[in-house]
Structure formats: structure tokens, C-alpha cells
Short mmCIF file of C-alpha atoms and ligand atoms in Angstrom, two decimals:
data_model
loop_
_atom_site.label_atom_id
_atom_site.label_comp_id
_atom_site.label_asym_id
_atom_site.label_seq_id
_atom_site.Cartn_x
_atom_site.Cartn_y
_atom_site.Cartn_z
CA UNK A 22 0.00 0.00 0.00
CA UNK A 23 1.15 3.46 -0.90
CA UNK A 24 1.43 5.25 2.48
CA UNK A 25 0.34 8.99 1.44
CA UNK A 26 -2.07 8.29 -1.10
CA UNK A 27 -5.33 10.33 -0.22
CA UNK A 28 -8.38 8.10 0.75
CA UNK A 29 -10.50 9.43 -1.51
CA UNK A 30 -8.47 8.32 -4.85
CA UNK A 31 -8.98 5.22 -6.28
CA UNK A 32 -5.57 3.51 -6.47
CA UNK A 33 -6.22 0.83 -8.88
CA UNK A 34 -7.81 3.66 -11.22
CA UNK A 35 -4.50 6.20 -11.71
CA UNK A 36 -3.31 7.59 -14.59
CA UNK A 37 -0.23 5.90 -15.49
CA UNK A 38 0.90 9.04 -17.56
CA UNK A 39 0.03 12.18 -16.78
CA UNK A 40 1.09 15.35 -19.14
CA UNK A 41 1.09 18.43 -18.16
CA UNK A 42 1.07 22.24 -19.61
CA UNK A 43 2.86 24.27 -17.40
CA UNK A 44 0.85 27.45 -17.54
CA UNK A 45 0.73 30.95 -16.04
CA UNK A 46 4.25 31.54 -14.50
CA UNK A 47 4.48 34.65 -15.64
CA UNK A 48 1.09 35.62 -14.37
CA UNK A 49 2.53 34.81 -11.30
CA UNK A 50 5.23 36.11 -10.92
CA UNK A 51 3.20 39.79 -12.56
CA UNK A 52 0.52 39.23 -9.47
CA UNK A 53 3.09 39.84 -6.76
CA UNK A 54 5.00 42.42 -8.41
CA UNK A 55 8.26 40.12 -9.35
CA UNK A 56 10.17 39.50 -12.70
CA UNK A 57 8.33 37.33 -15.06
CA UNK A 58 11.88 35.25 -14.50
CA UNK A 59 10.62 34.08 -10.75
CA UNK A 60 7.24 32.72 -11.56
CA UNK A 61 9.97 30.45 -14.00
CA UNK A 62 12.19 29.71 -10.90
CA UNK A 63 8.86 28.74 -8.20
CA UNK A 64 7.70 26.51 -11.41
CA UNK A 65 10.39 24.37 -11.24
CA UNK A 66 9.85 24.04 -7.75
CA UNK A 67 6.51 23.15 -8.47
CA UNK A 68 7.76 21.12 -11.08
CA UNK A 69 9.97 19.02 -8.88
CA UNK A 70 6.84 18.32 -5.94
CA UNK A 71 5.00 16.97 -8.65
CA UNK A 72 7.86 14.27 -9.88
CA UNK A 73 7.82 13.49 -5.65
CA UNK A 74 4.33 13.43 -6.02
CA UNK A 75 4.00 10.92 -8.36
CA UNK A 76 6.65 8.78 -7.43
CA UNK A 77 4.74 8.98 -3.64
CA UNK A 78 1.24 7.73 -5.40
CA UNK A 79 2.39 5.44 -7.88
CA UNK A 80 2.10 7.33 -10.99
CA UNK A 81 4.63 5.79 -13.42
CA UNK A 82 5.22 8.68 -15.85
CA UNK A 83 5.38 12.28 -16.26
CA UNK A 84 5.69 14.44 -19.48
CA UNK A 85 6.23 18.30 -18.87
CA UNK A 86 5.80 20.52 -21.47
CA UNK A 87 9.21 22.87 -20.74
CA UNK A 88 9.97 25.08 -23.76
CA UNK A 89 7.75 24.89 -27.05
CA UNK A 90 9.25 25.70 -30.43
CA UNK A 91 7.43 28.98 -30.43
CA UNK A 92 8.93 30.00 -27.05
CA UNK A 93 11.87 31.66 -29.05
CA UNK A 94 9.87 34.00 -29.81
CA UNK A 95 10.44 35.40 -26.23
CA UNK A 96 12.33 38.21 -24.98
CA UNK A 97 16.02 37.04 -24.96
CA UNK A 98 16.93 37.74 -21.76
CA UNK A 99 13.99 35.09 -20.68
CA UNK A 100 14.63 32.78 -22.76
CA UNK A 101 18.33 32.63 -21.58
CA UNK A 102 17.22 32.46 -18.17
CA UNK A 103 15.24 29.33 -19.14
CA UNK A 104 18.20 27.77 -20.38
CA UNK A 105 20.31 28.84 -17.73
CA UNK A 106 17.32 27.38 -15.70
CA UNK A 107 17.40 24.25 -17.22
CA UNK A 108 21.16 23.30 -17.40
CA UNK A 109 21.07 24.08 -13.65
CA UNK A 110 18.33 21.91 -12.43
CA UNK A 111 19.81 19.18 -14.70
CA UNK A 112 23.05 19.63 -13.07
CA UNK A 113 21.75 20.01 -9.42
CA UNK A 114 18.70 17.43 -9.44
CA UNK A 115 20.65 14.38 -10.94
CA UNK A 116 21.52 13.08 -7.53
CA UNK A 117 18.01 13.37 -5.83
CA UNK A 118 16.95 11.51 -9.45
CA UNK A 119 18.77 8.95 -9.03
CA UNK A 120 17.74 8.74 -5.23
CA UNK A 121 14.46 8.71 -6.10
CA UNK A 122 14.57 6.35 -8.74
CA UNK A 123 13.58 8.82 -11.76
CA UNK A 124 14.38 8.07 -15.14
CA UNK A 125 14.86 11.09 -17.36
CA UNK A 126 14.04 11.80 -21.15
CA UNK A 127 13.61 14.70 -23.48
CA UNK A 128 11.66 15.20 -26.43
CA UNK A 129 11.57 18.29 -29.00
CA UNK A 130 14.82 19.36 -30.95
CA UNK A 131 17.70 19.21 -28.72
CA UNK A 132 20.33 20.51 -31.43
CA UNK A 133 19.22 23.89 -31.14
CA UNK A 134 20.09 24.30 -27.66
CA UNK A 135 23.19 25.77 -26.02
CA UNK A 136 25.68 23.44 -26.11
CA UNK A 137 26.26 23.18 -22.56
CA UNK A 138 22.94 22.50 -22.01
CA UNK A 139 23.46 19.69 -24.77
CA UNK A 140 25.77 18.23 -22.27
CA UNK A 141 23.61 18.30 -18.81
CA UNK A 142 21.27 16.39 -21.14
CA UNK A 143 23.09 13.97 -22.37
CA UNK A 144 24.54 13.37 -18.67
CA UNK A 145 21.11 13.53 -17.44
CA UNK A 146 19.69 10.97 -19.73
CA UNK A 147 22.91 8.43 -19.31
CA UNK A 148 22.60 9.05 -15.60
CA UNK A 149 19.70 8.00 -14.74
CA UNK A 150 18.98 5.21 -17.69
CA UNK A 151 18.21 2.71 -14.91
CA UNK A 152 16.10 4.07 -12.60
CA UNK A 153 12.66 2.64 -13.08
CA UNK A 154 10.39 4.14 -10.38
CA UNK A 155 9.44 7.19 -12.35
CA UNK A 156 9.78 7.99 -15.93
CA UNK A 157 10.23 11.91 -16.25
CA UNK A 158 9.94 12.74 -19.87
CA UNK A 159 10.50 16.59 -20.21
CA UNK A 160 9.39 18.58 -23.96
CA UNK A 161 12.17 21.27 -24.35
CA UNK A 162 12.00 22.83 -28.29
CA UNK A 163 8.95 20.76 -28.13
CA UNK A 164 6.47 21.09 -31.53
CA UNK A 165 3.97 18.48 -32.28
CA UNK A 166 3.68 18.86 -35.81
CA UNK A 167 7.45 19.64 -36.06
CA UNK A 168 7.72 16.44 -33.77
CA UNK A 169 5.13 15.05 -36.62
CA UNK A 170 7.10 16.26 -39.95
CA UNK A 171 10.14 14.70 -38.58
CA UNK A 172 8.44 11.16 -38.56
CA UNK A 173 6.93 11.79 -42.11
CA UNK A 174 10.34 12.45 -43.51
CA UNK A 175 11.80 9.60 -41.92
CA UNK A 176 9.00 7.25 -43.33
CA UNK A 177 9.19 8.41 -46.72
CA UNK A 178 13.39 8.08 -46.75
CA UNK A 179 13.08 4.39 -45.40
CA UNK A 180 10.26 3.91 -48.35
CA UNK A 181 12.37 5.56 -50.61
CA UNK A 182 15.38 3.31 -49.67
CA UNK A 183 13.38 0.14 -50.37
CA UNK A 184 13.39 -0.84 -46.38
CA UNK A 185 9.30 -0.33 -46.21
CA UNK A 186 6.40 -0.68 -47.47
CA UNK A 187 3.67 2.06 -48.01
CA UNK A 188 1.19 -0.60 -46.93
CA UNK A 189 3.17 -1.16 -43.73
CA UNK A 190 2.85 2.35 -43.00
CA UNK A 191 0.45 2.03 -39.83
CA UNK A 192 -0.75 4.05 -37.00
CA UNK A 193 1.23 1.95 -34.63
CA UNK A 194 4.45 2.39 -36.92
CA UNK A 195 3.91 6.09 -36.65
CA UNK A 196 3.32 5.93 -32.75
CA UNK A 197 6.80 3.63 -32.53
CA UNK A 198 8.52 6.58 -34.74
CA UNK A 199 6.99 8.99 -32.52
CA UNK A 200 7.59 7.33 -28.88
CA UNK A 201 11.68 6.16 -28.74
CA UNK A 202 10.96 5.59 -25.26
CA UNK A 203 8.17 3.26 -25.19
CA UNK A 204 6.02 5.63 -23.25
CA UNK A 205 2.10 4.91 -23.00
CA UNK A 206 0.31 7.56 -24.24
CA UNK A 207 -0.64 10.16 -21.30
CA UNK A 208 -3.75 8.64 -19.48
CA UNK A 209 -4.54 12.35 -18.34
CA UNK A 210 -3.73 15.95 -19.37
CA UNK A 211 -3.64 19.38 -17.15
CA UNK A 212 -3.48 22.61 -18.42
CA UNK A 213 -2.84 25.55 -15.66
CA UNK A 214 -3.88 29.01 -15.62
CA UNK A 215 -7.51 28.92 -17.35
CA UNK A 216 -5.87 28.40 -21.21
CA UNK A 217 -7.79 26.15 -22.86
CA UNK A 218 -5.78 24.68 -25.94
CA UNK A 219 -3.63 22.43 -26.74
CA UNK A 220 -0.77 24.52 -28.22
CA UNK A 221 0.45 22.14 -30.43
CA UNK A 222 1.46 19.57 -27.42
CA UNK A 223 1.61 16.16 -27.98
CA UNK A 224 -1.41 16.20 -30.73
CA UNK A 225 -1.24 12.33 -32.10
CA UNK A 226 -0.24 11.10 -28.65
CA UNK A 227 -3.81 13.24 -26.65
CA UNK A 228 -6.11 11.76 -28.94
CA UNK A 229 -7.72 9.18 -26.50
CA UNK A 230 -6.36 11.32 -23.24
CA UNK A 231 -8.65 13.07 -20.21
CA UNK A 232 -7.98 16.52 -20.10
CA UNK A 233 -8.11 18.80 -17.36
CA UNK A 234 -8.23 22.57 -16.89
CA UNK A 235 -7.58 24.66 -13.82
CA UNK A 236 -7.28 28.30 -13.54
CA UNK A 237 -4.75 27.66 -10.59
CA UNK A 238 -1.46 29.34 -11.63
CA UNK A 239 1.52 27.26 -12.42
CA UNK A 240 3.48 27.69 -9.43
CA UNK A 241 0.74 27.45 -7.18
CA UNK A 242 -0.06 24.09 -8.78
CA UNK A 243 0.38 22.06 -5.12
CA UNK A 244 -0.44 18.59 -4.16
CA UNK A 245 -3.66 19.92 -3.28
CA UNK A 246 -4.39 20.84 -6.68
CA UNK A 247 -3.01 17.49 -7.93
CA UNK A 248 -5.34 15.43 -5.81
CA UNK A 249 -8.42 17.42 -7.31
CA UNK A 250 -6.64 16.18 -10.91
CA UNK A 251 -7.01 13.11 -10.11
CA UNK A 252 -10.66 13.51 -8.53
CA UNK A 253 -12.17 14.72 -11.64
CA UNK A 254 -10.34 12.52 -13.56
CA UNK A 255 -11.40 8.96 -11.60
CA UNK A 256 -14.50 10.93 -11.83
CA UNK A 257 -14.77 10.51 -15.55
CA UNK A 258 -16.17 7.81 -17.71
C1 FPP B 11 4.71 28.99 -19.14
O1 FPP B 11 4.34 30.09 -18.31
C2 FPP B 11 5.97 28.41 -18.69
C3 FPP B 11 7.10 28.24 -19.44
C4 FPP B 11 7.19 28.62 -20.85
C5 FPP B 11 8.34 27.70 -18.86
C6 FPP B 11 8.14 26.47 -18.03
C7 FPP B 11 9.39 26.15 -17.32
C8 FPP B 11 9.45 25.80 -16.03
C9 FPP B 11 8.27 25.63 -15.17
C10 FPP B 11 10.76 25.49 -15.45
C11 FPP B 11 10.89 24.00 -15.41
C12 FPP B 11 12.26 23.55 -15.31
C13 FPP B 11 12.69 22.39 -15.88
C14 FPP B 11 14.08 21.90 -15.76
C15 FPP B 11 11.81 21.59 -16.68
P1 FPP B 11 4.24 31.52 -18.97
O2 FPP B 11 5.58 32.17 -18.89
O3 FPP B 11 3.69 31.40 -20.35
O4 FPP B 11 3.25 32.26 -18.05
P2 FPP B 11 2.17 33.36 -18.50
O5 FPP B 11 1.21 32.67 -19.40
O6 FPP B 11 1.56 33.77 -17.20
O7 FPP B 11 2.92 34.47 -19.16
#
């Protein structure tokens, strides 16, 4: 028996992926009359409870939705926080990963990205290959229909090269071209902050998935907040 799982939720009915959009840090941040930059810095806090608790209830996997393709489009300075951000946590959170028994991946376009944060990720990923208790895939230069052209292109090459079949070109090819990591596909969504899109996250992989929408903030996201989550979703059909 998990010890801390609330009463009220259904063990044998958890997601076994959950996804989430990490929504409104900004917002956050503006509400209490801080840079934009610190509603970043309390998300990864937030961030971080929510890998503990899922590894507390027995949620197996995680995606996070960390930097989208159109998040260049940002003011610089942010954006090289964010990075900055990132090849920090990577370097500083490694240990308490591997503690915890957290396996790391990435999806999105890595090459793009600083080179030393190339590196973290890399280290990150090798790291923690092991670890099996949680799977902590995080979207950084994540698109979905970039993530989707990519797999189109390398379809039509290994057609092209006589290796495949048009007729063998199925919807659970695609999803193996599309998931390295053998992930299911997310059992349950949440979107923060009162958005109510998709924004070109995970498109192929949602199409069966709950979703959820809160107009809680980001960083104020708190185990509270998770446990209603997972409420409305055992709530569902
Ligand atoms: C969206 O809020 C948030 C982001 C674009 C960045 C998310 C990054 C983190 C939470 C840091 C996580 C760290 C790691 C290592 C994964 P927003 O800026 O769009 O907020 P707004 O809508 O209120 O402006």
C-alpha cells in the first residue's frame, strides 16, 4: 500500500501518464509584483513536488511541457534564463533523481540548444537510464507537428530506400517513430492558468487522453491541486 495516497483516490484507477502544460508563471510572478523570470524559478519548484508526487502515489510517468518551439519568440533575456534554468536543475537534481529512482528523457529538438545544455542532457539521460520508479519525460523545443514532420520524412526516406512498405505504413508504426521511449500515451492531461488549448502539445499522442483545466497558476499548482486532478479525472467515464 502506498502510504500517502489520499483516501479518496482510487488507487487501482490512476493515470499511469500524466502530461502536463505548465501554464501561467508569468502571471505569477506579474501578481506579486516580481520578474516574469521568478514565476519560471517557483515553477520548477513546483515542477519538482509533482515528480515526488507521483513517485509517492504510484504514478509511473510524467511528461512536462518545458519550452515549445514557439517559445523563441520570447524576450532574450527570458529565454536565456530558461536555459540557464534548465542546465542548472539538470546539473543540481541528478543526484536526488537517481535517489528517487527517476528516469529522465527529453523530447523536441535538442540541437538547437546551447551546447552546454546539450551536455547536462546527455549526462542527465545516461545518468539515470536505470532508474525505473518514475519515468520523467521533459518537452524542451517541443512542436507536435514539427515532432510530426520529422516522422513523415523519416518514413518516406526508409520507403524511398526500399526498407518499407507504403502498406506497412500504420498508425502503430507512426506511434513507434513517434515514442523512442516506449512511453504509454498520457492517461490524463492538465493545463494551468484557465488556457484552454492544446498549443500544439503532444497532438497524435492526446487523442484518447482526459484533459483537465484549472485556472490555478503554475506555481501554485500544489499537491492539493493534484489530488483534485485526479478527482475529476477517476471521476470521468
Ligand atoms: C509557461 O508560463 C511556462 C514556461 C514557458 C516555462 C516552463 C518552465 C518551467 C516551469 C521550469 C521547469 C524547469 C525544468 C528543468 C523543466 P508563462 O511564462 O507562459 O506564463 P504566463 O502565461 O503567465 O505568461
Amino acid at each position: 500500500m502506498l502510504p500517502t495516497l489520499p483516501p479518496d483516490l482510487d488507487r487501482d484507477r490512476l493515470p499511469s501518464h500524466v502530461a502536463v502544460i505548465m501554464d501561467g508563471n508569468g502571471r505569477w510572478a506579474q501578481q506579486r509584483g516580481l520578474p516574469r523570470v521568478a514565476g519560471h524559478r517557483q515553477g520548477a519548484k513546483t515542477l519538482k513536488e509533482l515528480l515526488h508526487c507521483c513517485k509517492d502515489w504510484g504514478i509511473g510517468s510524467l511528461t512536462a511541457y518545458a519550452f515549445s518551439t514557439e517559445n523563441w519568440c520570447r524576450p532574450t533575456e527570458e529565454v536565456n534564463f530558461l536555459m540557464l534554468l534548465f542546465e542548472r536543475l539538470l546539473r543540481q537534481e541528478v543526484a536526488e533523481m537517481q535517489r528517487e529512482g527517476v528516469r529522465i528523457s527529453f523530447i523536441g529538438d535538442l540541437s538547437a540548444l546551447p551546447d552546454t545544455l546539450q551536455r547536462e542532457v546527455r549526462r542527465a539521460i545516461v545518468a539515470t537510464a536505470n532508474n525505473q520508479t518514475v519515468q520523467f519525460n521533459l518537452a524542451v523545443n517541443y512542436g507536435s507537428r514539427a515532432e510530426l514532420t520529422q516522422v513523415c520524412r523519416q518514413i518516406v526516406e526508409k520507403v524511398r530506400q526500399g526498407n518499407l512498405n507504403s502498406s506497412e505504413v500504420t498508425e502503430s508504426l507512426i506511434a513507434q517513430y513517434l515514442n523512442p521511449s516506449n512511453l504509454p500515451d498520457p492517461d490524463l492531461l492538465i493545463r494551468t492558468s484557465g488556457e484552454i488549448r492544446l498549443s500544439n502539445f503532444l497532438l497524435w499522442q492526446l487523442a484518447y487522453t482526459e484533459l483537465y483545466f484549472t485556472d490555478t497558476l503554475w506555481p501554485d499548482f500544489d499537491r492539493a491541486a493534484f489530488h483534485q486532478a485526479l478527482l475529476a479525472y477517476q471521476g470521468r467515464d
